[in-house]
């Protein structure tokens, strides 16, 4: 036996087999590396160059922070909004790449002096004296999670982009003739002869016969049909439903309060004034004068004489100052106190505490109920996911939905509902979910196939399992059950048809050569002469809003019939007046500027689209979805 094994081991077959085993164990050790080998890690690629997921995540995070600041923390994006913002962030990065390629191709450069001058000219970076404030600039970088090199790089790129796009936009102009025509069009007034036949003024029609009512009922099945109804058993579970079931101990509330204590603390804030000068000796002299009672004007003059500046920094907490040394100096002062000179890379600072707002802490008793609900909501969310696996297993085993719902703490409903969420009496069926989630749950109900076993679905509504018991197809309601409704609809239709026929007869008579006034008189209607009036409804315009667009499409002396919700109108355009443009120079200038701006925007959009069309842009949908889910 051993001799046979030795002989086999010496063959090429055995050697190849051992080599394969060695390679298999080696691959097992680097499985993760092999699994990711060849997998694209870029969210998108522009001409083969990647936009990595970290860069896209950073862009999305910055956009969310911007919106959050603009809404003062009230912005809470749902999954759809987050997906749209992720798409927007990646699209912006793609545009940057496309423009960067064109900037490089055209050799556009931004000198350091241009970057510096641009920063110094930004009003938001200027102090009370109208000059660039390094402190304000540093606060801006801190609040936006940027360092100076990164900000300068972004600004340089943006300035190069502005050079390119401004060159494109510079070609936009509004010719004087175009502006005059547009303004004349805007200011144009019209006068009309109008007859309005109100449906409510139509004579009362004869009551319909039985045959007429039956025929009207059948011919308008869409108006008198009952919608499809579904009888379903519905089991729902979400965090809101589970919150009342969650127990929260006193120790959990205390632990949460301790862990999130900063949420209930209002930090001390100080109104600080600052002098920044290049020399310690000057700073010491200013500190002495300030502490001795010198007023702001005198301190400002003294600072400016030494090539320094005075700044009112406003109300700040400890995080509002960019350097720890300044923070310690400023927050060690008593009210009205003046600090000793503090040296930093920016120069020598002297601070004065103009006002102090003491910090405060809300006690646990004031936030106990809020903490209890927060903890219960967290537990409910975790519990919902934990129970979902057990619910899926129970559904797969064929257990009754009502039994599963009772065992797992789900809300069970047996309902009859249409696709709009109403019952047979037209009332909205109460569902224990937020109103915004109703459409998603109704889609789930009406996508369930008859005879299909219930399955657990996750959506805006939380978790839901639908068991379809029966379907009542959409069907024409029996005439006897809605006879009064059909009769009223028949009469309303007859009134409308009567006035429509009168209006059509008047229009036909005018087109046969009869003057409108004569045709209206023969029809027994009243005629009005209205105008001049402009294009805009309201503000004393006598023409109803729905009649204005058709009237301003008419040619002079043309007659038309215009149907409206409550009437039929026959209108003849009798005059068109275009006021002269004398004295309209300001309006003309505004219009030319607005039109040129719109044309410039169109040119820039077309330029960007052309550059993008010349580029190979590819998106990684898997990573795009992952980005929006972060």
PDB file of N, CA, C and O in Angstrom, residues 451-524:
ATOM      1  N   UNK A 451     -55.308  34.392  -3.844  1.00  0.00           N
ATOM      2  CA  UNK A 451     -54.827  33.033  -3.609  1.00  0.00           C
ATOM      3  C   UNK A 451     -53.389  32.957  -3.165  1.00  0.00           C
ATOM      4  O   UNK A 451     -52.914  31.884  -2.775  1.00  0.00           O
ATOM      5  N   UNK A 452     -52.650  34.088  -3.218  1.00  0.00           N
ATOM      6  CA  UNK A 452     -51.246  34.074  -2.816  1.00  0.00           C
ATOM      7  C   UNK A 452     -51.144  34.035  -1.294  1.00  0.00           C
ATOM      8  O   UNK A 452     -51.949  34.640  -0.572  1.00  0.00           O
ATOM      9  N   UNK A 453     -50.144  33.310  -0.795  1.00  0.00           N
ATOM     10  CA  UNK A 453     -49.922  33.237   0.645  1.00  0.00           C
ATOM     11  C   UNK A 453     -49.430  34.595   1.144  1.00  0.00           C
ATOM     12  O   UNK A 453     -48.689  35.284   0.438  1.00  0.00           O
ATOM     13  N   UNK A 454     -49.816  35.005   2.348  1.00  0.00           N
ATOM     14  CA  UNK A 454     -49.346  36.293   2.875  1.00  0.00           C
ATOM     15  C   UNK A 454     -47.821  36.297   3.003  1.00  0.00           C
ATOM     16  O   UNK A 454     -47.210  35.279   3.345  1.00  0.00           O
ATOM     17  N   UNK A 455     -47.233  37.429   2.729  1.00  0.00           N
ATOM     18  CA  UNK A 455     -45.789  37.601   2.921  1.00  0.00           C
ATOM     19  C   UNK A 455     -45.554  38.949   3.591  1.00  0.00           C
ATOM     20  O   UNK A 455     -46.370  39.865   3.471  1.00  0.00           O
ATOM     21  N   UNK A 456     -44.426  39.027   4.293  1.00  0.00           N
ATOM     22  CA  UNK A 456     -44.122  40.251   5.031  1.00  0.00           C
ATOM     23  C   UNK A 456     -43.399  41.225   4.108  1.00  0.00           C
ATOM     24  O   UNK A 456     -42.397  40.883   3.482  1.00  0.00           O
ATOM     25  N   UNK A 457     -43.939  42.454   4.019  1.00  0.00           N
ATOM     26  CA  UNK A 457     -43.332  43.500   3.197  1.00  0.00           C
ATOM     27  C   UNK A 457     -42.901  44.648   4.098  1.00  0.00           C
ATOM     28  O   UNK A 457     -43.528  44.931   5.117  1.00  0.00           O
ATOM     29  N   UNK A 458     -41.827  45.309   3.681  1.00  0.00           N
ATOM     30  CA  UNK A 458     -41.320  46.461   4.414  1.00  0.00           C
ATOM     31  C   UNK A 458     -41.444  47.697   3.541  1.00  0.00           C
ATOM     32  O   UNK A 458     -41.174  47.643   2.334  1.00  0.00           O
ATOM     33  N   UNK A 459     -41.888  48.797   4.138  1.00  0.00           N
ATOM     34  CA  UNK A 459     -42.036  50.036   3.383  1.00  0.00           C
ATOM     35  C   UNK A 459     -42.169  51.214   4.315  1.00  0.00           C
ATOM     36  O   UNK A 459     -41.825  51.132   5.507  1.00  0.00           O
ATOM     37  N   UNK A 460     -42.672  52.328   3.775  1.00  0.00           N
ATOM     38  CA  UNK A 460     -42.855  53.526   4.590  1.00  0.00           C
ATOM     39  C   UNK A 460     -43.804  53.270   5.751  1.00  0.00           C
ATOM     40  O   UNK A 460     -43.761  53.974   6.767  1.00  0.00           O
ATOM     41  N   UNK A 461     -44.659  52.287   5.619  1.00  0.00           N
ATOM     42  CA  UNK A 461     -45.650  51.947   6.637  1.00  0.00           C
ATOM     43  C   UNK A 461     -45.059  51.078   7.740  1.00  0.00           C
ATOM     44  O   UNK A 461     -45.733  50.780   8.721  1.00  0.00           O
ATOM     45  N   UNK A 462     -43.830  50.643   7.603  1.00  0.00           N
ATOM     46  CA  UNK A 462     -43.227  49.698   8.541  1.00  0.00           C
ATOM     47  C   UNK A 462     -43.206  48.307   7.928  1.00  0.00           C
ATOM     48  O   UNK A 462     -42.715  48.115   6.809  1.00  0.00           O
ATOM     49  N   UNK A 463     -43.783  47.328   8.650  1.00  0.00           N
ATOM     50  CA  UNK A 463     -43.912  45.967   8.138  1.00  0.00           C
ATOM     51  C   UNK A 463     -45.397  45.646   7.997  1.00  0.00           C
ATOM     52  O   UNK A 463     -46.203  45.981   8.874  1.00  0.00           O
ATOM     53  N   UNK A 464     -45.755  44.978   6.899  1.00  0.00           N
ATOM     54  CA  UNK A 464     -47.160  44.645   6.661  1.00  0.00           C
ATOM     55  C   UNK A 464     -47.253  43.285   5.984  1.00  0.00           C
ATOM     56  O   UNK A 464     -46.411  42.928   5.150  1.00  0.00           O
ATOM     57  N   UNK A 465     -48.274  42.539   6.374  1.00  0.00           N
ATOM     58  CA  UNK A 465     -48.599  41.278   5.702  1.00  0.00           C
ATOM     59  C   UNK A 465     -50.056  41.362   5.275  1.00  0.00           C
ATOM     60  O   UNK A 465     -50.928  41.745   6.067  1.00  0.00           O
ATOM     61  N   UNK A 466     -50.326  41.037   4.001  1.00  0.00           N
ATOM     62  CA  UNK A 466     -51.665  41.182   3.435  1.00  0.00           C
ATOM     63  C   UNK A 466     -52.186  39.812   3.029  1.00  0.00           C
ATOM     64  O   UNK A 466     -51.507  39.055   2.311  1.00  0.00           O
ATOM     65  N   UNK A 467     -53.386  39.519   3.481  1.00  0.00           N
ATOM     66  CA  UNK A 467     -54.062  38.285   3.083  1.00  0.00           C
ATOM     67  C   UNK A 467     -55.347  38.674   2.342  1.00  0.00           C
ATOM     68  O   UNK A 467     -56.250  39.258   2.940  1.00  0.00           O
ATOM     69  N   UNK A 468     -55.397  38.380   1.055  1.00  0.00           N
ATOM     70  CA  UNK A 468     -56.543  38.774   0.239  1.00  0.00           C
ATOM     71  C   UNK A 468     -57.642  37.737   0.366  1.00  0.00           C
ATOM     72  O   UNK A 468     -57.494  36.585  -0.039  1.00  0.00           O
ATOM     73  N   UNK A 469     -58.794  38.149   0.934  1.00  0.00           N
ATOM     74  CA  UNK A 469     -59.913  37.231   1.130  1.00  0.00           C
ATOM     75  C   UNK A 469     -60.866  37.228  -0.057  1.00  0.00           C
ATOM     76  O   UNK A 469     -61.498  36.220  -0.349  1.00  0.00           O
ATOM     77  N   UNK A 470     -60.975  38.356  -0.742  1.00  0.00           N
ATOM     78  CA  UNK A 470     -61.907  38.412  -1.851  1.00  0.00           C
ATOM     79  C   UNK A 470     -61.802  39.728  -2.595  1.00  0.00           C
ATOM     80  O   UNK A 470     -61.311  40.722  -2.071  1.00  0.00           O
ATOM     81  N   UNK A 471     -62.282  39.728  -3.847  1.00  0.00           N
ATOM     82  CA  UNK A 471     -62.243  40.915  -4.700  1.00  0.00           C
ATOM     83  C   UNK A 471     -63.628  41.148  -5.273  1.00  0.00           C
ATOM     84  O   UNK A 471     -64.245  40.233  -5.834  1.00  0.00           O
ATOM     85  N   UNK A 472     -64.122  42.364  -5.111  1.00  0.00           N
ATOM     86  CA  UNK A 472     -65.359  42.780  -5.760  1.00  0.00           C
ATOM     87  C   UNK A 472     -64.979  43.671  -6.925  1.00  0.00           C
ATOM     88  O   UNK A 472     -64.534  44.808  -6.715  1.00  0.00           O
ATOM     89  N   UNK A 473     -65.105  43.184  -8.174  1.00  0.00           N
ATOM     90  CA  UNK A 473     -64.647  43.990  -9.324  1.00  0.00           C
ATOM     91  C   UNK A 473     -65.448  45.278  -9.449  1.00  0.00           C
ATOM     92  O   UNK A 473     -66.586  45.386  -8.962  1.00  0.00           O
ATOM     93  N   UNK A 474     -64.845  46.265 -10.116  1.00  0.00           N
ATOM     94  CA  UNK A 474     -65.562  47.500 -10.423  1.00  0.00           C
ATOM     95  C   UNK A 474     -66.778  47.161 -11.278  1.00  0.00           C
ATOM     96  O   UNK A 474     -66.695  46.353 -12.205  1.00  0.00           O
ATOM     97  N   UNK A 475     -67.924  47.752 -10.962  1.00  0.00           N
ATOM     98  CA  UNK A 475     -69.157  47.416 -11.682  1.00  0.00           C
ATOM     99  C   UNK A 475     -70.107  48.597 -11.642  1.00  0.00           C
ATOM    100  O   UNK A 475     -70.072  49.419 -10.711  1.00  0.00           O
ATOM    101  N   UNK A 476     -70.925  48.680 -12.674  1.00  0.00           N
ATOM    102  CA  UNK A 476     -71.946  49.724 -12.748  1.00  0.00           C
ATOM    103  C   UNK A 476     -72.950  49.517 -11.627  1.00  0.00           C
ATOM    104  O   UNK A 476     -73.513  48.427 -11.465  1.00  0.00           O
ATOM    105  N   UNK A 477     -73.178  50.581 -10.835  1.00  0.00           N
ATOM    106  CA  UNK A 477     -74.143  50.475  -9.748  1.00  0.00           C
ATOM    107  C   UNK A 477     -75.544  50.338 -10.336  1.00  0.00           C
ATOM    108  O   UNK A 477     -75.863  50.970 -11.347  1.00  0.00           O
ATOM    109  N   UNK A 478     -76.409  49.549  -9.723  1.00  0.00           N
ATOM    110  CA  UNK A 478     -77.787  49.418 -10.215  1.00  0.00           C
ATOM    111  C   UNK A 478     -78.480  50.781 -10.231  1.00  0.00           C
ATOM    112  O   UNK A 478     -78.323  51.587  -9.311  1.00  0.00           O
ATOM    113  N   UNK A 479     -79.222  51.033 -11.294  1.00  0.00           N
ATOM    114  CA  UNK A 479     -79.895  52.316 -11.441  1.00  0.00           C
ATOM    115  C   UNK A 479     -80.799  52.605 -10.260  1.00  0.00           C
ATOM    116  O   UNK A 479     -80.864  53.742  -9.779  1.00  0.00           O
ATOM    117  N   UNK A 480     -81.483  51.605  -9.766  1.00  0.00           N
ATOM    118  CA  UNK A 480     -82.440  51.834  -8.683  1.00  0.00           C
ATOM    119  C   UNK A 480     -81.761  52.342  -7.422  1.00  0.00           C
ATOM    120  O   UNK A 480     -82.360  53.097  -6.658  1.00  0.00           O
ATOM    121  N   UNK A 481     -80.494  51.943  -7.212  1.00  0.00           N
ATOM    122  CA  UNK A 481     -79.809  52.359  -5.988  1.00  0.00           C
ATOM    123  C   UNK A 481     -79.301  53.797  -6.059  1.00  0.00           C
ATOM    124  O   UNK A 481     -79.009  54.399  -5.022  1.00  0.00           O
ATOM    125  N   UNK A 482     -79.199  54.347  -7.266  1.00  0.00           N
ATOM    126  CA  UNK A 482     -78.656  55.714  -7.412  1.00  0.00           C
ATOM    127  C   UNK A 482     -79.528  56.536  -8.358  1.00  0.00           C
ATOM    128  O   UNK A 482     -79.038  57.447  -9.015  1.00  0.00           O
ATOM    129  N   UNK A 483     -80.812  56.229  -8.428  1.00  0.00           N
ATOM    130  CA  UNK A 483     -81.692  56.906  -9.383  1.00  0.00           C
ATOM    131  C   UNK A 483     -81.670  58.420  -9.202  1.00  0.00           C
ATOM    132  O   UNK A 483     -81.590  59.171 -10.177  1.00  0.00           O
ATOM    133  N   UNK A 484     -81.713  58.899  -7.970  1.00  0.00           N
ATOM    134  CA  UNK A 484     -81.731  60.355  -7.729  1.00  0.00           C
ATOM    135  C   UNK A 484     -80.428  60.993  -8.216  1.00  0.00           C
ATOM    136  O   UNK A 484     -80.436  62.067  -8.828  1.00  0.00           O
ATOM    137  N   UNK A 485     -79.314  60.328  -7.969  1.00  0.00           N
ATOM    138  CA  UNK A 485     -78.019  60.858  -8.398  1.00  0.00           C
ATOM    139  C   UNK A 485     -77.936  60.908  -9.927  1.00  0.00           C
ATOM    140  O   UNK A 485     -77.480  61.890 -10.505  1.00  0.00           O
ATOM    141  N   UNK A 486     -78.400  59.842 -10.605  1.00  0.00           N
ATOM    142  CA  UNK A 486     -78.362  59.796 -12.072  1.00  0.00           C
ATOM    143  C   UNK A 486     -79.299  60.852 -12.652  1.00  0.00           C
ATOM    144  O   UNK A 486     -78.964  61.531 -13.641  1.00  0.00           O
ATOM    145  N   UNK A 487     -80.470  61.026 -12.032  1.00  0.00           N
ATOM    146  CA  UNK A 487     -81.433  62.010 -12.527  1.00  0.00           C
ATOM    147  C   UNK A 487     -80.866  63.422 -12.425  1.00  0.00           C
ATOM    148  O   UNK A 487     -80.985  64.224 -13.357  1.00  0.00           O
ATOM    149  N   UNK A 488     -80.218  63.743 -11.305  1.00  0.00           N
ATOM    150  CA  UNK A 488     -79.627  65.065 -11.137  1.00  0.00           C
ATOM    151  C   UNK A 488     -78.502  65.291 -12.153  1.00  0.00           C
ATOM    152  O   UNK A 488     -78.374  66.372 -12.728  1.00  0.00           O
ATOM    153  N   UNK A 489     -77.701  64.257 -12.396  1.00  0.00           N
ATOM    154  CA  UNK A 489     -76.626  64.369 -13.387  1.00  0.00           C
ATOM    155  C   UNK A 489     -77.196  64.572 -14.787  1.00  0.00           C
ATOM    156  O   UNK A 489     -76.652  65.333 -15.595  1.00  0.00           O
ATOM    157  N   UNK A 490     -78.306  63.901 -15.082  1.00  0.00           N
ATOM    158  CA  UNK A 490     -78.959  64.042 -16.393  1.00  0.00           C
ATOM    159  C   UNK A 490     -79.418  65.485 -16.585  1.00  0.00           C
ATOM    160  O   UNK A 490     -79.211  66.094 -17.646  1.00  0.00           O
ATOM    161  N   UNK A 491     -80.060  66.057 -15.548  1.00  0.00           N
ATOM    162  CA  UNK A 491     -80.559  67.425 -15.654  1.00  0.00           C
ATOM    163  C   UNK A 491     -79.410  68.429 -15.783  1.00  0.00           C
ATOM    164  O   UNK A 491     -79.492  69.384 -16.556  1.00  0.00           O
ATOM    165  N   UNK A 492     -78.323  68.214 -15.004  1.00  0.00           N
ATOM    166  CA  UNK A 492     -77.166  69.115 -15.103  1.00  0.00           C
ATOM    167  C   UNK A 492     -76.546  69.033 -16.488  1.00  0.00           C
ATOM    168  O   UNK A 492     -76.154  70.053 -17.076  1.00  0.00           O
ATOM    169  N   UNK A 493     -76.503  67.829 -17.038  1.00  0.00           N
ATOM    170  CA  UNK A 493     -75.948  67.646 -18.377  1.00  0.00           C
ATOM    171  C   UNK A 493     -76.837  68.329 -19.417  1.00  0.00           C
ATOM    172  O   UNK A 493     -76.343  68.928 -20.383  1.00  0.00           O
ATOM    173  N   UNK A 494     -78.136  68.264 -19.201  1.00  0.00           N
ATOM    174  CA  UNK A 494     -79.069  68.902 -20.139  1.00  0.00           C
ATOM    175  C   UNK A 494     -78.928  70.421 -20.098  1.00  0.00           C
ATOM    176  O   UNK A 494     -78.973  71.096 -21.138  1.00  0.00           O
ATOM    177  N   UNK A 495     -78.744  70.978 -18.891  1.00  0.00           N
ATOM    178  CA  UNK A 495     -78.555  72.429 -18.784  1.00  0.00           C
ATOM    179  C   UNK A 495     -77.283  72.852 -19.510  1.00  0.00           C
ATOM    180  O   UNK A 495     -77.261  73.858 -20.229  1.00  0.00           O
ATOM    181  N   UNK A 496     -76.224  72.122 -19.277  1.00  0.00           N
ATOM    182  CA  UNK A 496     -74.955  72.460 -19.927  1.00  0.00           C
ATOM    183  C   UNK A 496     -75.076  72.336 -21.444  1.00  0.00           C
ATOM    184  O   UNK A 496     -74.586  73.192 -22.183  1.00  0.00           O
ATOM    185  N   UNK A 497     -75.743  71.269 -21.893  1.00  0.00           N
ATOM    186  CA  UNK A 497     -75.884  71.047 -23.337  1.00  0.00           C
ATOM    187  C   UNK A 497     -76.722  72.159 -23.972  1.00  0.00           C
ATOM    188  O   UNK A 497     -76.453  72.596 -25.094  1.00  0.00           O
ATOM    189  N   UNK A 498     -77.743  72.634 -23.244  1.00  0.00           N
ATOM    190  CA  UNK A 498     -78.593  73.705 -23.761  1.00  0.00           C
ATOM    191  C   UNK A 498     -77.761  74.969 -24.015  1.00  0.00           C
ATOM    192  O   UNK A 498     -77.845  75.586 -25.094  1.00  0.00           O
ATOM    193  N   UNK A 499     -76.957  75.367 -23.043  1.00  0.00           N
ATOM    194  CA  UNK A 499     -76.160  76.579 -23.214  1.00  0.00           C
ATOM    195  C   UNK A 499     -75.048  76.375 -24.257  1.00  0.00           C
ATOM    196  O   UNK A 499     -74.702  77.306 -24.986  1.00  0.00           O
ATOM    197  N   UNK A 500     -74.524  75.184 -24.347  1.00  0.00           N
ATOM    198  CA  UNK A 500     -73.511  74.904 -25.364  1.00  0.00           C
ATOM    199  C   UNK A 500     -74.111  75.041 -26.764  1.00  0.00           C
ATOM    200  O   UNK A 500     -73.474  75.600 -27.675  1.00  0.00           O
ATOM    201  N   UNK A 501     -75.314  74.537 -26.923  1.00  0.00           N
ATOM    202  CA  UNK A 501     -75.968  74.642 -28.235  1.00  0.00           C
ATOM    203  C   UNK A 501     -76.281  76.094 -28.582  1.00  0.00           C
ATOM    204  O   UNK A 501     -76.138  76.511 -29.739  1.00  0.00           O
ATOM    205  N   UNK A 502     -76.713  76.904 -27.592  1.00  0.00           N
ATOM    206  CA  UNK A 502     -76.959  78.330 -27.838  1.00  0.00           C
ATOM    207  C   UNK A 502     -75.678  79.030 -28.280  1.00  0.00           C
ATOM    208  O   UNK A 502     -75.671  79.803 -29.243  1.00  0.00           O
ATOM    209  N   UNK A 503     -74.571  78.749 -27.554  1.00  0.00           N
ATOM    210  CA  UNK A 503     -73.304  79.385 -27.905  1.00  0.00           C
ATOM    211  C   UNK A 503     -72.845  78.946 -29.288  1.00  0.00           C
ATOM    212  O   UNK A 503     -72.362  79.774 -30.084  1.00  0.00           O
ATOM    213  N   UNK A 504     -72.998  77.649 -29.608  1.00  0.00           N
ATOM    214  CA  UNK A 504     -72.588  77.157 -30.921  1.00  0.00           C
ATOM    215  C   UNK A 504     -73.427  77.789 -32.023  1.00  0.00           C
ATOM    216  O   UNK A 504     -72.918  78.096 -33.115  1.00  0.00           O
ATOM    217  N   UNK A 505     -74.730  78.014 -31.770  1.00  0.00           N
ATOM    218  CA  UNK A 505     -75.603  78.637 -32.768  1.00  0.00           C
ATOM    219  C   UNK A 505     -75.188  80.091 -33.014  1.00  0.00           C
ATOM    220  O   UNK A 505     -75.169  80.566 -34.159  1.00  0.00           O
ATOM    221  N   UNK A 506     -74.838  80.810 -31.952  1.00  0.00           N
ATOM    222  CA  UNK A 506     -74.384  82.199 -32.111  1.00  0.00           C
ATOM    223  C   UNK A 506     -73.098  82.229 -32.930  1.00  0.00           C
ATOM    224  O   UNK A 506     -72.933  83.053 -33.845  1.00  0.00           O
ATOM    225  N   UNK A 507     -72.147  81.324 -32.612  1.00  0.00           N
ATOM    226  CA  UNK A 507     -70.881  81.277 -33.336  1.00  0.00           C
ATOM    227  C   UNK A 507     -71.107  80.947 -34.813  1.00  0.00           C
ATOM    228  O   UNK A 507     -70.507  81.577 -35.704  1.00  0.00           O
ATOM    229  N   UNK A 508     -72.003  79.988 -35.073  1.00  0.00           N
ATOM    230  CA  UNK A 508     -72.283  79.610 -36.461  1.00  0.00           C
ATOM    231  C   UNK A 508     -72.895  80.777 -37.234  1.00  0.00           C
ATOM    232  O   UNK A 508     -72.570  80.999 -38.408  1.00  0.00           O
ATOM    233  N   UNK A 509     -73.773  81.541 -36.579  1.00  0.00           N
ATOM    234  CA  UNK A 509     -74.404  82.678 -37.240  1.00  0.00           C
ATOM    235  C   UNK A 509     -73.370  83.743 -37.611  1.00  0.00           C
ATOM    236  O   UNK A 509     -73.419  84.327 -38.702  1.00  0.00           O
ATOM    237  N   UNK A 510     -72.423  84.005 -36.724  1.00  0.00           N
ATOM    238  CA  UNK A 510     -71.398  85.016 -37.042  1.00  0.00           C
ATOM    239  C   UNK A 510     -70.502  84.537 -38.176  1.00  0.00           C
ATOM    240  O   UNK A 510     -70.057  85.338 -39.009  1.00  0.00           O
ATOM    241  N   UNK A 511     -70.214  83.260 -38.211  1.00  0.00           N
ATOM    242  CA  UNK A 511     -69.368  82.739 -39.283  1.00  0.00           C
ATOM    243  C   UNK A 511     -70.105  82.703 -40.627  1.00  0.00           C
ATOM    244  O   UNK A 511     -69.464  82.640 -41.686  1.00  0.00           O
ATOM    245  N   UNK A 512     -71.438  82.770 -40.554  1.00  0.00           N
ATOM    246  CA  UNK A 512     -72.228  82.853 -41.789  1.00  0.00           C
ATOM    247  C   UNK A 512     -72.377  84.296 -42.262  1.00  0.00           C
ATOM    248  O   UNK A 512     -73.037  84.550 -43.271  1.00  0.00           O
ATOM    249  N   UNK A 513     -71.797  85.252 -41.510  1.00  0.00           N
ATOM    250  CA  UNK A 513     -71.796  86.643 -41.943  1.00  0.00           C
ATOM    251  C   UNK A 513     -72.654  87.560 -41.116  1.00  0.00           C
ATOM    252  O   UNK A 513     -72.690  88.768 -41.369  1.00  0.00           O
ATOM    253  N   UNK A 514     -73.342  87.042 -40.127  1.00  0.00           N
ATOM    254  CA  UNK A 514     -74.228  87.881 -39.323  1.00  0.00           C
ATOM    255  C   UNK A 514     -73.405  88.583 -38.249  1.00  0.00           C
ATOM    256  O   UNK A 514     -72.536  87.974 -37.619  1.00  0.00           O
ATOM    257  N   UNK A 515     -73.628  89.862 -37.977  1.00  0.00           N
ATOM    258  CA  UNK A 515     -72.917  90.550 -36.892  1.00  0.00           C
ATOM    259  C   UNK A 515     -73.199  89.876 -35.550  1.00  0.00           C
ATOM    260  O   UNK A 515     -74.302  89.350 -35.318  1.00  0.00           O
ATOM    261  N   UNK A 516     -72.210  89.883 -34.674  1.00  0.00           N
ATOM    262  CA  UNK A 516     -72.356  89.207 -33.389  1.00  0.00           C
ATOM    263  C   UNK A 516     -73.524  89.787 -32.594  1.00  0.00           C
ATOM    264  O   UNK A 516     -74.297  89.037 -31.979  1.00  0.00           O
ATOM    265  N   UNK A 517     -73.688  91.105 -32.597  1.00  0.00           N
ATOM    266  CA  UNK A 517     -74.769  91.714 -31.811  1.00  0.00           C
ATOM    267  C   UNK A 517     -76.133  91.219 -32.274  1.00  0.00           C
ATOM    268  O   UNK A 517     -77.030  90.934 -31.463  1.00  0.00           O
ATOM    269  N   UNK A 518     -76.297  91.074 -33.591  1.00  0.00           N
ATOM    270  CA  UNK A 518     -77.573  90.601 -34.125  1.00  0.00           C
ATOM    271  C   UNK A 518     -77.800  89.139 -33.765  1.00  0.00           C
ATOM    272  O   UNK A 518     -78.913  88.747 -33.378  1.00  0.00           O
ATOM    273  N   UNK A 519     -76.746  88.309 -33.866  1.00  0.00           N
ATOM    274  CA  UNK A 519     -76.878  86.888 -33.531  1.00  0.00           C
ATOM    275  C   UNK A 519     -77.212  86.708 -32.057  1.00  0.00           C
ATOM    276  O   UNK A 519     -78.027  85.863 -31.683  1.00  0.00           O
ATOM    277  N   UNK A 520     -76.625  87.547 -31.213  1.00  0.00           N
ATOM    278  CA  UNK A 520     -76.888  87.452 -29.776  1.00  0.00           C
ATOM    279  C   UNK A 520     -78.311  87.890 -29.477  1.00  0.00           C
ATOM    280  O   UNK A 520     -79.009  87.272 -28.653  1.00  0.00           O
ATOM    281  N   UNK A 521     -78.776  88.936 -30.157  1.00  0.00           N
ATOM    282  CA  UNK A 521     -80.142  89.407 -29.930  1.00  0.00           C
ATOM    283  C   UNK A 521     -81.154  88.346 -30.327  1.00  0.00           C
ATOM    284  O   UNK A 521     -82.153  88.123 -29.627  1.00  0.00           O
ATOM    285  N   UNK A 522     -80.916  87.667 -31.447  1.00  0.00           N
ATOM    286  CA  UNK A 522     -81.828  86.605 -31.880  1.00  0.00           C
ATOM    287  C   UNK A 522     -81.846  85.455 -30.887  1.00  0.00           C
ATOM    288  O   UNK A 522     -82.860  84.769 -30.719  1.00  0.00           O
ATOM    289  N   UNK A 523     -80.707  85.237 -30.206  1.00  0.00           N
ATOM    290  CA  UNK A 523     -80.641  84.150 -29.226  1.00  0.00           C
ATOM    291  C   UNK A 523     -81.207  84.562 -27.876  1.00  0.00           C
ATOM    292  O   UNK A 523     -81.310  83.739 -26.962  1.00  0.00           O
ATOM    293  N   UNK A 524     -81.578  85.831 -27.748  1.00  0.00           N
ATOM    294  CA  UNK A 524     -82.160  86.300 -26.496  1.00  0.00           C
ATOM    295  C   UNK A 524     -81.145  86.428 -25.372  1.00  0.00           C
ATOM    296  O   UNK A 524     -81.508  86.304 -24.196  1.00  0.00           O
TER     297      UNK A 524
END
